CSV table of C-alpha atoms in Angstrom, one decimal:
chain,number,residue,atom,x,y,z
A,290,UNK,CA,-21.9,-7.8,40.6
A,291,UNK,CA,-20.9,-9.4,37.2
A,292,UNK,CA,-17.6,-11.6,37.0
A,293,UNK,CA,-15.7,-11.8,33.6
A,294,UNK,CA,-12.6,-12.5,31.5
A,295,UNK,CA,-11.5,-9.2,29.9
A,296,UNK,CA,-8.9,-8.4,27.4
A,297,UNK,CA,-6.3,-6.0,28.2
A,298,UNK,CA,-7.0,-2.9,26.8
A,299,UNK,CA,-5.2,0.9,27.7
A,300,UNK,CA,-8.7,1.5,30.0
A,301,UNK,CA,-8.5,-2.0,31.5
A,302,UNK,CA,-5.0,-1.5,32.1
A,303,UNK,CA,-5.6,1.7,33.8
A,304,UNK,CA,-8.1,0.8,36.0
A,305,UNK,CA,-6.0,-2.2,37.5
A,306,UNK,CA,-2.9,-0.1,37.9
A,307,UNK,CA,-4.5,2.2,39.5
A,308,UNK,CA,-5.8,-0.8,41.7
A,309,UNK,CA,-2.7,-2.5,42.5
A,310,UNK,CA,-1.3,1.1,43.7
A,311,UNK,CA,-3.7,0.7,46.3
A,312,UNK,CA,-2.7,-2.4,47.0
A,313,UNK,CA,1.2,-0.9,47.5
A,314,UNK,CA,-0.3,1.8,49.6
A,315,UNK,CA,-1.8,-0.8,52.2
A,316,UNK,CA,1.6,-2.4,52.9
A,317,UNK,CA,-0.1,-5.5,53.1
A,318,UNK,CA,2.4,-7.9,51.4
A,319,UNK,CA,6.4,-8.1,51.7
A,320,UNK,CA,7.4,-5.8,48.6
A,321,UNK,CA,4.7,-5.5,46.8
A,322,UNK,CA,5.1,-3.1,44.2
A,323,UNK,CA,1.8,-1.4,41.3
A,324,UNK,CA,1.8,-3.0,38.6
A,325,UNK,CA,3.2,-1.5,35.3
A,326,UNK,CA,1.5,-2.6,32.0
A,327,UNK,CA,4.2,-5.1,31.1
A,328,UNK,CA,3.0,-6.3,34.2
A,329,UNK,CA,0.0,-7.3,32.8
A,330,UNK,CA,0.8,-8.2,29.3
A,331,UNK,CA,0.9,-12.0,28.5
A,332,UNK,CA,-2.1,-12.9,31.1
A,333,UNK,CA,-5.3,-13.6,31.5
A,334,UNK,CA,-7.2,-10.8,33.2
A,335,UNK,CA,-10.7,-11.9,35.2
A,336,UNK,CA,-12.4,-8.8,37.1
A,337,UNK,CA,-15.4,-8.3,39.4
A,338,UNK,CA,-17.4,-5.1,38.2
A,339,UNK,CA,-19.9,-3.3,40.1
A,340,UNK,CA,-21.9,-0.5,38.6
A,341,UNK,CA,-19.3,-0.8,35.7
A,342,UNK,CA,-16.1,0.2,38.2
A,343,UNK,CA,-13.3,-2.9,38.8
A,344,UNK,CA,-14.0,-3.6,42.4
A,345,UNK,CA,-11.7,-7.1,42.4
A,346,UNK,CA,-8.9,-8.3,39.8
A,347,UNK,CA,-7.3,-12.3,39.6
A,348,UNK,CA,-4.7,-12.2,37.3
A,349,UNK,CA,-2.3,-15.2,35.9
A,350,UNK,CA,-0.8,-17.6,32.9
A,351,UNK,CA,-1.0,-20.7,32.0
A,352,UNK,CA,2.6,-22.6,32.5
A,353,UNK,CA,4.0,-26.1,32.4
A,354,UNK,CA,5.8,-27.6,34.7
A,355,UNK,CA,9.5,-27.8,35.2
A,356,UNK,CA,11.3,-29.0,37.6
A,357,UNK,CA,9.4,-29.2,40.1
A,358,UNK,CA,8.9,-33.2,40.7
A,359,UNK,CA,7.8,-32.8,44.2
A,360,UNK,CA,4.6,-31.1,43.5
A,361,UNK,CA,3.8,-31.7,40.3
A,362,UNK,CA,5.4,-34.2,37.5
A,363,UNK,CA,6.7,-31.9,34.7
A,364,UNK,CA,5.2,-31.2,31.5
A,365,UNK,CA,1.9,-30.7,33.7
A,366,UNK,CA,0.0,-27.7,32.8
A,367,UNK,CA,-1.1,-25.5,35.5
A,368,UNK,CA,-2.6,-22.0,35.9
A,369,UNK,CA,-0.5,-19.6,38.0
A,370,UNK,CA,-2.3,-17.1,39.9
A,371,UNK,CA,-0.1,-14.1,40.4
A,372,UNK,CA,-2.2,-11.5,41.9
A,373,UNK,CA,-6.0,-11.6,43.5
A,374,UNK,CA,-7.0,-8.4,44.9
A,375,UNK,CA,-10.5,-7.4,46.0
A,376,UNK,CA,-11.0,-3.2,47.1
A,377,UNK,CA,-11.1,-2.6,50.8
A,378,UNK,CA,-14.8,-2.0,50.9
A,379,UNK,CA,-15.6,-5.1,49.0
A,380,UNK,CA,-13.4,-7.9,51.4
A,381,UNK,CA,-15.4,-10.0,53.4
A,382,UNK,CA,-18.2,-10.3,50.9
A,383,UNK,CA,-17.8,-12.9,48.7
A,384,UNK,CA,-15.9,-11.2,45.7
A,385,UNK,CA,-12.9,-12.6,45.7
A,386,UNK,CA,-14.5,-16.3,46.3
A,387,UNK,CA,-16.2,-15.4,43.6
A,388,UNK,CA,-13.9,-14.6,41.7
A,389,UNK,CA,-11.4,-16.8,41.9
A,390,UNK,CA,-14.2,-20.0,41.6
A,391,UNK,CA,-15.5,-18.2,37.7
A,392,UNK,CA,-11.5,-18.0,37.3
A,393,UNK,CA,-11.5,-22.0,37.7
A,394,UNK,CA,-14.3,-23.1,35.6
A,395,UNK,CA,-12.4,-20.8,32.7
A,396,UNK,CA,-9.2,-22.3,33.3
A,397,UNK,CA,-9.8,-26.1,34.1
A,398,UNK,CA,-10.4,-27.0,30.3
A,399,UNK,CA,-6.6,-26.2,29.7
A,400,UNK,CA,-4.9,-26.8,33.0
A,401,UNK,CA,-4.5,-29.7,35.3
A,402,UNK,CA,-3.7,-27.5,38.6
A,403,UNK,CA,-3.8,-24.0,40.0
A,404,UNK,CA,-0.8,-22.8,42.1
A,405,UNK,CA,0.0,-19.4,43.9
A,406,UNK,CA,2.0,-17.6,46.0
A,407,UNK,CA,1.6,-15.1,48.3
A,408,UNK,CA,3.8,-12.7,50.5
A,409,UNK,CA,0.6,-11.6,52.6
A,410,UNK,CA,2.3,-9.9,56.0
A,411,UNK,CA,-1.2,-11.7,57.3
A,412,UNK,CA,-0.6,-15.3,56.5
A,413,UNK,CA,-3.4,-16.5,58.6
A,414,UNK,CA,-6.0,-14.8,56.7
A,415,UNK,CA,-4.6,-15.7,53.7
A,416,UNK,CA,-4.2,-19.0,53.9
A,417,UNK,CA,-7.5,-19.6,55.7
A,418,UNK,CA,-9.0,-17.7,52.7
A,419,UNK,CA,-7.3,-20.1,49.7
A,420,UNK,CA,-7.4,-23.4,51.9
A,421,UNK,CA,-10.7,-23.4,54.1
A,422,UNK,CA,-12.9,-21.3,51.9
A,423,UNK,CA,-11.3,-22.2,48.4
A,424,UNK,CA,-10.4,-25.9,48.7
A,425,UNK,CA,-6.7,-25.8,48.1
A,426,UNK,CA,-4.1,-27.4,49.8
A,427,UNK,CA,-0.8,-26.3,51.7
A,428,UNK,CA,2.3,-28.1,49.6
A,429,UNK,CA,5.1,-26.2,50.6
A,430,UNK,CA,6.5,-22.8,51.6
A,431,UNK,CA,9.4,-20.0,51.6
A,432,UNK,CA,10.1,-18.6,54.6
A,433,UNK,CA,12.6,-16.1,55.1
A,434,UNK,CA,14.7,-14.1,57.5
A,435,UNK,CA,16.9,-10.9,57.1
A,436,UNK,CA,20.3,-11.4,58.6
């Protein structure tokens, strides 16, 4: 398996669209929708290859922070992780560990923190996954409820 940053490009693109429209099919997460390539556009792209096919994409953007005193004083810089997403066949096997840990030595030169969120419908999982095997800690949450 190799681990890299890679620059979007219309094949790139492709390939993780075609991805995150697996993703939608699993109905894993609360309105997840594919990705579109504006989706993309504007981030930094890291991927997990095998064989030369994408088998695991972490997406996300640099930021500072803004009003958001109680987790972070603002003007901090922090990497935002918006999507992590490892093929079915692949889960339980160290990619997206992997992953995600190449993802912070590239970023931690230009950012203080990393923050994500997730609408996983298995929060369990998830958060066992970023907390017990990643290292990262619970600040807050979102919880909601249809009326």
């Amino acid at each position: 398996m190799q681990i890299k940053e890679t620059a979007l490009c219309d094949h790139a693109a492709s390939e993780l669209i075609a991805l995150s429209a697996d993703w939608e099919a699993e109905d894993s997460c609360y309105g997840y929708r594919k990705n579109e390539y504006s989706s993309l556009e504007g981030n930094r792209i890291f991927v997990a290859e095998e064989n030369g096919e994408i088998i695991a994409y972490l997406f996300g953007h640099l930021r500072k922070s803004k009003n958001q005193g109680a987790v972070v004083p603002d003007g901090t810089e922090y990497f935002e992780v918006e999507e992590l997403y490892v093929k079915p066949e692949w889960r339980s096997r160290g990619v997206g560990s992997a992953l995600f840990r190449y993802m912070e030595t590239r970023v931690r030169p230009e950012a203080e923190y990393l923050m994500l969120g997730t609408a996983t419908k298995n929060f369990r999982a998830i958060l066992h996954f970023y907390i017990d095997e990643l290292g990262m800690e619970f600040w807050s949450a979102r919880l909601f409820k249809r009326l």
